[in-house]
Coordinates of C-alpha atoms in Angstrom, one line a residue:
Chain A
M939 CA 5.5 16.6 20.3
R940 CA 6.4 14.7 17.2
S941 CA 5.8 16.3 13.9
V942 CA 3.3 14.9 11.4
Q943 CA 6.2 14.1 9.1
D944 CA 7.9 12.0 11.8
E945 CA 4.6 10.2 12.5
I946 CA 4.0 9.3 8.9
E947 CA 7.6 8.3 8.5
D948 CA 7.2 6.0 11.5
L949 CA 4.0 4.5 10.0
L950 CA 5.7 3.9 6.7
A951 CA 8.5 2.0 8.5
R952 CA 6.0 -0.2 10.2
I953 CA 4.0 -0.8 7.0
A954 CA 7.3 -1.9 5.3
M955 CA 7.3 -4.7 7.9
G956 CA 3.7 -5.7 7.0
D957 CA 2.1 -4.0 10.0
R958 CA -1.6 -3.8 9.0
K959 CA -2.6 -1.6 12.0
A960 CA 0.0 1.0 10.8
F961 CA -1.5 0.7 7.3
R962 CA -4.9 1.5 8.6
A963 CA -3.6 4.4 10.7
L964 CA -1.8 5.8 7.7
Y965 CA -5.0 5.5 5.7
T966 CA -7.0 7.3 8.4
R967 CA -4.4 10.1 8.5
T968 CA -3.8 10.7 4.8
S969 CA -6.7 9.3 2.7
G970 CA -8.6 12.7 2.8
K971 CA -5.7 14.5 1.3
L972 CA -4.8 11.8 -1.3
F973 CA -8.5 11.3 -2.2
G974 CA -8.8 15.0 -2.8
I975 CA -5.8 14.8 -5.2
C976 CA -7.3 11.8 -7.1
L977 CA -10.6 13.6 -7.3
R978 CA -9.0 16.8 -8.5
V979 CA -7.0 15.0 -11.2
L980 CA -9.8 12.6 -12.4
R981 CA -12.9 14.7 -11.6
D982 CA -15.0 11.6 -11.2
R983 CA -15.8 10.0 -7.9
A984 CA -15.9 6.4 -9.0
E985 CA -12.6 6.7 -10.9
A986 CA -11.0 8.6 -8.0
E987 CA -12.1 5.8 -5.6
E988 CA -10.4 3.2 -7.9
A989 CA -7.3 5.3 -8.1
L990 CA -7.2 5.7 -4.4
Q991 CA -7.2 2.0 -3.9
D992 CA -4.3 1.6 -6.3
V993 CA -2.5 4.4 -4.4
Y994 CA -2.7 2.6 -1.1
L995 CA -1.9 -0.8 -2.6
R996 CA 1.2 0.8 -4.0
I997 CA 2.1 2.2 -0.6
W998 CA 1.4 -1.2 1.0
D999 CA 3.7 -2.9 -1.5
K1000 CA 6.4 -0.4 -1.8
A1001 CA 6.7 1.2 1.6
E1002 CA 10.2 -0.2 2.1
L1003 CA 11.4 1.9 -0.9
Y1004 CA 10.3 5.1 0.7
R1005 CA 13.7 5.9 2.3
A1006 CA 15.7 5.2 -0.8
N1007 CA 15.0 8.3 -2.7
G1008 CA 15.2 11.3 -0.4
Y1009 CA 11.6 12.5 -0.5
S1010 CA 9.9 13.8 2.6
P1011 CA 7.1 11.4 3.6
M1012 CA 4.1 13.6 2.6
T1013 CA 5.7 14.4 -0.7
W1014 CA 6.3 10.7 -1.4
L1015 CA 2.6 9.9 -0.7
I1016 CA 1.4 12.9 -2.7
T1017 CA 3.6 12.0 -5.6
I1018 CA 2.3 8.5 -5.7
A1019 CA -1.3 9.7 -5.5
R1020 CA -0.8 12.3 -8.2
N1021 CA 1.1 9.9 -10.6
I1022 CA -1.4 7.1 -10.2
A1023 CA -4.4 9.4 -10.7
V1024 CA -2.7 10.8 -13.8
D1025 CA -2.0 7.3 -15.1
H1026 CA -5.7 6.5 -14.7
R1027 CA -6.6 9.6 -16.5
R1028 CA -4.2 9.1 -19.4
R1029 CA -5.2 5.4 -19.7
K1030 CA -8.7 6.5 -20.5
H1031 CA -7.5 8.9 -23.2
R1032 CA -9.7 11.6 -21.9
V1033 CA -9.0 15.1 -23.0
P1034 CA -8.6 17.0 -19.7
E1035 CA -11.5 19.3 -19.0
V1036 CA -9.1 21.8 -17.8
G1037 CA -8.1 22.2 -21.5
L1038 CA -11.1 24.5 -21.8
D1039 CA -10.4 26.3 -18.6
L1040 CA -6.8 26.8 -19.8
A1041 CA -8.1 28.2 -23.1
E1042 CA -10.2 30.6 -21.1
Y1043 CA -7.2 31.7 -19.0
L1044 CA -5.3 32.3 -22.2
A1045 CA -8.1 34.2 -23.9
D1046 CA -8.3 37.0 -21.4
G1047 CA -4.8 36.6 -20.1
T1048 CA -5.8 36.1 -16.4
P1049 CA -6.0 32.9 -14.5
G1050 CA -9.5 31.4 -13.9
P1051 CA -10.9 31.4 -10.4
E1052 CA -9.5 27.9 -9.7
A1053 CA -6.0 28.8 -10.8
L1054 CA -6.1 31.9 -8.6
T1055 CA -7.1 29.9 -5.6
I1056 CA -4.3 27.5 -6.2
I1057 CA -1.8 30.3 -6.7
R1058 CA -3.1 32.0 -3.5
D1059 CA -2.8 28.9 -1.3
A1060 CA 0.3 27.3 -2.6
G1061 CA 3.4 27.2 -0.4
D1062 CA 4.6 30.7 0.1
R1063 CA 7.7 30.6 -2.1
L1064 CA 6.1 28.6 -4.9
R1065 CA 3.2 31.0 -4.9
Q1066 CA 5.4 34.0 -5.1
C1067 CA 7.3 32.5 -7.9
L1068 CA 4.2 31.4 -9.9
L1069 CA 2.9 34.9 -9.6
E1070 CA 6.1 36.2 -11.2
L1071 CA 5.3 34.2 -14.3
P1072 CA 2.9 35.4 -16.9
S1073 CA -0.5 34.0 -15.8
D1074 CA -1.0 31.9 -18.8
R1075 CA 2.4 30.2 -18.2
A1076 CA 1.6 29.7 -14.6
S1077 CA -1.7 27.9 -15.5
I1078 CA 0.2 25.7 -17.9
V1079 CA 2.5 24.6 -15.1
Q1080 CA -0.4 23.9 -12.8
S1081 CA -2.4 22.1 -15.5
A1082 CA 0.7 19.9 -16.2
Y1083 CA 0.8 19.0 -12.5
L1084 CA -2.8 18.8 -11.4
D1085 CA -4.4 17.6 -14.6
G1086 CA -1.5 15.6 -15.8
A1087 CA -1.9 17.3 -19.1
T1088 CA 0.5 16.0 -21.8
Y1089 CA 2.3 18.3 -24.2
K1090 CA -0.2 17.1 -26.9
E1091 CA -3.1 18.2 -24.7
L1092 CA -1.5 21.4 -23.7
S1093 CA -0.8 22.1 -27.4
E1094 CA -4.5 21.4 -28.3
A1095 CA -5.8 23.5 -25.4
T1096 CA -3.6 26.5 -26.2
G1097 CA -3.7 26.1 -30.0
V1098 CA 0.0 26.5 -30.0
K1099 CA 2.4 24.0 -31.7
L1100 CA 3.7 21.3 -29.4
N1101 CA 7.3 22.3 -29.5
T1102 CA 6.3 25.9 -28.7
V1103 CA 4.3 24.8 -25.7
R1104 CA 7.3 22.7 -24.6
T1105 CA 9.6 25.6 -25.0
W1106 CA 7.3 27.8 -23.0
L1107 CA 6.9 25.3 -20.2
R1108 CA 10.6 24.6 -20.0
R1109 CA 11.5 28.3 -19.9
S1110 CA 8.8 28.8 -17.2
L1111 CA 10.3 26.0 -15.1
A1112 CA 13.8 27.4 -15.4
Q1113 CA 12.4 30.8 -14.3
L1114 CA 10.6 29.2 -11.4
K1115 CA 13.8 27.5 -10.3
E1116 CA 15.7 30.7 -10.6
C1117 CA 13.0 32.4 -8.5
L1118 CA 12.8 29.6 -5.9
S1119 CA 16.6 29.6 -5.4
R1120 CA 16.8 33.3 -4.8
Chain B
M122 CA 22.6 25.9 -8.6
T123 CA 22.3 24.1 -11.8
G124 CA 21.7 26.3 -14.8
P125 CA 21.1 25.3 -18.3
R126 CA 24.1 23.3 -19.5
D127 CA 25.1 20.8 -22.2
H128 CA 25.2 17.2 -21.4
Q129 CA 26.5 15.1 -24.3
G130 CA 23.7 16.1 -26.6
E131 CA 21.1 14.1 -24.7
M132 CA 18.9 17.1 -24.8
L133 CA 17.6 18.8 -27.8
P134 CA 19.8 21.9 -28.2
D135 CA 16.9 24.2 -29.0
L136 CA 15.0 23.5 -25.8
P137 CA 15.7 26.0 -22.9
G138 CA 16.0 25.2 -19.3
G139 CA 18.7 22.5 -19.3
D140 CA 18.7 19.7 -16.7
T141 CA 16.5 21.7 -14.3
A142 CA 13.6 21.8 -16.8
L143 CA 14.3 18.2 -17.8
C144 CA 14.0 17.0 -14.2
A145 CA 10.8 19.0 -13.8
E146 CA 9.4 17.5 -17.0
Y147 CA 10.3 14.1 -15.6
V148 CA 8.4 14.7 -12.4
L149 CA 5.4 16.0 -14.3
G150 CA 5.4 12.9 -16.5
L151 CA 5.9 14.9 -19.7
L152 CA 8.9 13.1 -21.1
S153 CA 8.6 10.5 -23.8
A154 CA 9.5 7.0 -22.8
P155 CA 13.0 7.1 -24.4
E156 CA 13.6 10.5 -22.8
A157 CA 12.5 9.3 -19.4
Q158 CA 14.6 6.2 -19.7
A159 CA 17.7 8.2 -20.6
L160 CA 17.2 10.4 -17.6
E161 CA 16.6 7.5 -15.3
A162 CA 19.9 5.9 -16.5
R163 CA 21.7 9.2 -15.6
L164 CA 20.0 9.4 -12.2
E165 CA 21.8 6.4 -10.8
S166 CA 25.2 8.0 -11.4
E167 CA 24.4 11.6 -10.9
P168 CA 23.2 12.5 -7.3
A169 CA 22.8 16.1 -8.2
L170 CA 20.3 15.1 -10.9
Q171 CA 18.4 12.9 -8.4
A172 CA 18.4 15.9 -6.0
E173 CA 16.9 18.0 -8.7
V174 CA 14.1 15.5 -9.2
V175 CA 13.3 15.5 -5.5
Y176 CA 13.5 19.3 -5.5
W177 CA 10.7 19.5 -8.1
A178 CA 8.6 16.8 -6.5
E179 CA 8.7 18.7 -3.2
H180 CA 7.8 22.0 -4.8
F181 CA 5.0 20.5 -6.9
A182 CA 3.6 18.7 -3.9
D183 CA 3.0 22.2 -2.5
I184 CA 0.5 22.7 -5.4
A185 CA -1.2 19.4 -4.4
D186 CA -1.3 20.7 -0.8
T187 CA -3.7 23.3 -1.9
V188 CA -6.3 20.8 -3.1
P189 CA -9.1 20.5 -0.6
E190 CA -9.2 17.2 1.4
V191 CA -12.2 15.0 0.7
A192 CA -13.0 12.0 2.9
P193 CA -13.4 8.8 0.8
P194 CA -16.5 6.7 1.5
P195 CA -15.8 3.9 4.1
A196 CA -16.4 1.1 1.5
V197 CA -13.1 2.1 -0.1
L198 CA -11.1 1.0 2.9
Q199 CA -12.9 -2.3 3.1
R200 CA -12.3 -3.1 -0.6
L201 CA -8.7 -1.9 -0.2
E202 CA -8.1 -4.2 2.7
L203 CA -9.6 -7.1 0.9
R204 CA -7.2 -6.4 -2.0
A205 CA -4.2 -5.7 0.2
F206 CA -4.6 -8.4 2.8
G207 CA -7.3 -10.7 1.4
S208 CA -5.4 -13.1 -0.8
A209 CA -2.5 -13.7 1.4
R210 CA -0.6 -12.3 4.3
P211 CA 2.4 -10.2 3.5
P212 CA 5.3 -12.2 2.1
F213 CA 7.2 -13.9 4.8
W214 CA 10.4 -11.9 4.2
R215 CA 8.5 -8.7 5.1
Q216 CA 7.9 -10.1 8.6
L217 CA 11.6 -10.9 8.8
L218 CA 12.5 -7.3 7.9
P219 CA 12.7 -6.1 11.5
Y220 CA 15.2 -8.8 12.2
L221 CA 17.2 -8.2 9.0
V222 CA 17.4 -4.5 9.1
G223 CA 17.2 -4.1 12.9
A224 CA 20.8 -3.2 12.8
V225 CA 21.6 -5.8 15.5
V226 CA 23.6 -8.3 13.6
A227 CA 23.7 -10.5 16.7
A228 CA 20.0 -10.7 16.8
T229 CA 19.9 -11.7 13.2
V230 CA 22.4 -14.4 13.7
A231 CA 20.6 -15.7 16.8
W232 CA 17.4 -15.7 14.9
M233 CA 18.9 -17.7 12.0
V234 CA 20.3 -20.2 14.4
N235 CA 17.0 -20.5 16.1
F236 CA 15.2 -20.9 12.9
S237 CA 17.5 -23.7 11.7
G238 CA 16.7 -25.4 15.0
L239 CA 20.2 -25.5 16.4
L240 CA 19.2 -23.7 19.6
N241 CA 16.2 -23.6 21.7
V242 CA 13.7 -20.9 20.7
G243 CA 14.7 -17.8 22.7
P244 CA 12.6 -14.9 23.7
E245 CA 13.5 -13.0 20.6
A246 CA 12.2 -15.7 18.2
P247 CA 9.8 -14.5 15.5
H248 CA 6.1 -15.2 15.5
L249 CA 5.1 -17.8 13.0
Y250 CA 1.9 -18.3 11.1
A251 CA 0.2 -21.0 9.1
E252 CA -2.9 -20.5 7.0
L253 CA -5.2 -23.5 7.1
R254 CA -7.9 -23.8 4.6
A255 CA -10.4 -26.6 4.2
D256 CA -11.9 -25.7 0.8
E257 CA -14.9 -28.0 0.7
R258 CA -16.2 -26.6 4.0
G259 CA -15.1 -23.0 3.4
L260 CA -13.2 -23.3 6.6
Q261 CA -10.4 -20.8 7.0
L262 CA -8.1 -20.9 10.1
L263 CA -5.0 -19.1 11.0
A264 CA -2.5 -20.7 13.3
H265 CA -0.2 -18.4 15.1
W266 CA 2.8 -19.4 17.2
A267 CA 3.7 -16.6 19.7
P268 CA 7.0 -17.6 21.2
D269 CA 7.0 -14.7 23.7
S270 CA 3.8 -16.0 25.4
E271 CA 4.7 -19.6 24.6
T272 CA 1.2 -20.0 23.1
L273 CA -0.1 -21.6 19.9
M274 CA -3.3 -19.9 18.8
V275 CA -5.8 -20.9 16.2
R276 CA -8.3 -18.4 14.9
R277 CA -11.3 -19.2 12.8
D278 CA -11.6 -16.6 10.0
A279 CA -14.4 -18.2 8.0
G280 CA -16.5 -21.4 7.7
D281 CA -18.5 -23.5 10.2
L282 CA -17.3 -26.3 12.4
P283 CA -18.9 -29.7 11.9
E284 CA -21.8 -30.5 14.3
G285 CA -21.2 -33.1 16.9
R286 CA -17.5 -33.5 16.0
S287 CA -14.3 -32.0 17.3
L288 CA -11.5 -30.5 15.3
Q289 CA -8.1 -31.4 16.7
I290 CA -4.9 -29.5 16.2
W291 CA -1.7 -31.5 15.5
I292 CA 1.9 -30.5 15.2
L293 CA 3.9 -32.4 12.6
P294 CA 7.6 -31.7 13.4
A295 CA 9.9 -31.1 10.4
S296 CA 11.9 -34.1 11.6
G297 CA 9.1 -36.3 10.4
T298 CA 8.2 -37.8 13.8
D299 CA 4.6 -38.7 14.7
P300 CA 2.0 -36.0 14.9
I301 CA 1.8 -34.4 18.4
P302 CA -1.8 -33.7 19.6
M303 CA -2.0 -30.1 20.7
G304 CA -5.7 -29.8 21.7
L305 CA -9.1 -29.1 20.3
I306 CA -10.4 -26.1 18.5
V307 CA -12.7 -24.1 20.8
P308 CA -15.8 -23.0 19.0
E309 CA -16.7 -19.3 18.9
Q310 CA -13.5 -18.0 20.3
L311 CA -9.7 -17.9 19.8
T312 CA -8.2 -21.2 20.7
E313 CA -5.1 -20.7 22.9
I314 CA -2.8 -23.6 23.7
P315 CA 0.1 -23.2 26.0
V316 CA 3.1 -25.1 24.6
P317 CA 5.4 -26.9 27.0
G318 CA 9.0 -25.9 26.8
A319 CA 10.1 -29.3 25.6
L320 CA 7.9 -29.0 22.5
Q321 CA 8.9 -25.5 21.6
P322 CA 12.0 -26.3 19.6
L323 CA 9.9 -28.5 17.3
I324 CA 7.7 -25.7 16.2
P325 CA 9.7 -23.7 13.7
G326 CA 9.3 -25.3 10.4
A327 CA 6.7 -27.7 11.7
T328 CA 3.3 -28.3 9.9
V329 CA 0.1 -27.6 11.7
A330 CA -2.7 -30.0 10.8
I331 CA -6.4 -30.0 11.7
S332 CA -8.2 -33.4 11.8
E333 CA -11.9 -34.1 12.3
E334 CA -12.4 -36.4 15.3
P335 CA -15.1 -37.7 17.5
E336 CA -16.4 -35.3 20.1
G337 CA -13.7 -34.8 22.7
G338 CA -10.8 -35.6 20.4
S339 CA -9.0 -38.6 19.0
P340 CA -9.4 -41.6 21.3
T341 CA -6.0 -43.1 20.2
G342 CA -3.6 -40.2 20.5
A343 CA -3.1 -40.2 16.7
P344 CA -5.4 -38.6 14.0
T345 CA -8.3 -40.9 13.3
G346 CA -10.5 -38.8 11.1
P347 CA -9.7 -36.9 7.8
I348 CA -7.1 -34.1 7.8
L349 CA -9.2 -31.1 6.9
A350 CA -6.4 -28.6 6.5
S351 CA -2.7 -28.2 7.1
G352 CA 0.0 -25.6 6.6
S353 CA 3.6 -25.1 7.6
L354 CA 4.5 -22.5 10.2
G355 CA 6.6 -19.9 8.6

């Protein structure tokens, strides 16, 4: 049995050669996950559909670069989807709605239901390590990734000065790394 | 593992987390443009830093993994394929990729020799394509030379054939000799023309042309009607 990773890697190799059938197969296999990510970041179906098209166009154009940077194939795809969705979101200069959620988490000091779900389901080690952070710091990390929140937005959402948010986040990231490498 | 450390003052001294946090911020897209550029410049010469970036991308992807999957509507794939494939086929070099990176240098050399017409086309020769468009009729055809089956195929992608007339396929060799009649386009199905061995070496680099002729084809053996479309096989 070949692993899903091997299969996707194989499809990417064929797409790099311009294989349209492989492109369709990759789309069939992965579009649910990547559309979910676009939808989560953009929170708007029409915008998420636009972003998804850009994601697969990028994959079609850049598949030959996949091997160059050492990512696992799913991470490569997820990273493209997340980054393009975040680009779309930032281009529209919309304040992320999660800013409010984040303020809520911060108000009572516990993560909102969504943040809890994410923490519960995330890869085992990452989940453990996020749980070791104070919950408000964990939700800042998640918001930075899943909302593509900028420091400016994080600062507005938390009512804390930009440099302070940055210091918090960087300290949290160093703690995460320390925990993950244990 | 990498802890916080100094690196030629590229990082603000009062920010905690060192390179680890810097790489994570990069993956999150939180760095300013100059900060991101400075990091990218270092990535090329510092493999450990590149590994740190991959490390964070992998871990953050675990967060994305928790987002529920949602099937996109079918129209998205259709629009996407139109955008990806619609305007043109993938650039020619991409079709060459298997030959260039196939790790078999001999195959590459053989292919290059074939392509420059020094040898007969062998069984490993590449498939060649020519897009043929007759704009005023909206006619779009794709010619495809499949050396392994020794067949020239012409597919109609769009447009109507003229009533009561035949469309004839010609090969114009790169050497500039007279057009060689290959056959008539078969309406409503893929036209498949077996190419005799003697003609095969003429195909790479040749132009495919479509002329409008009386029903049954040119009576003279040379094109008599207007050339509706032509394109070179590459």
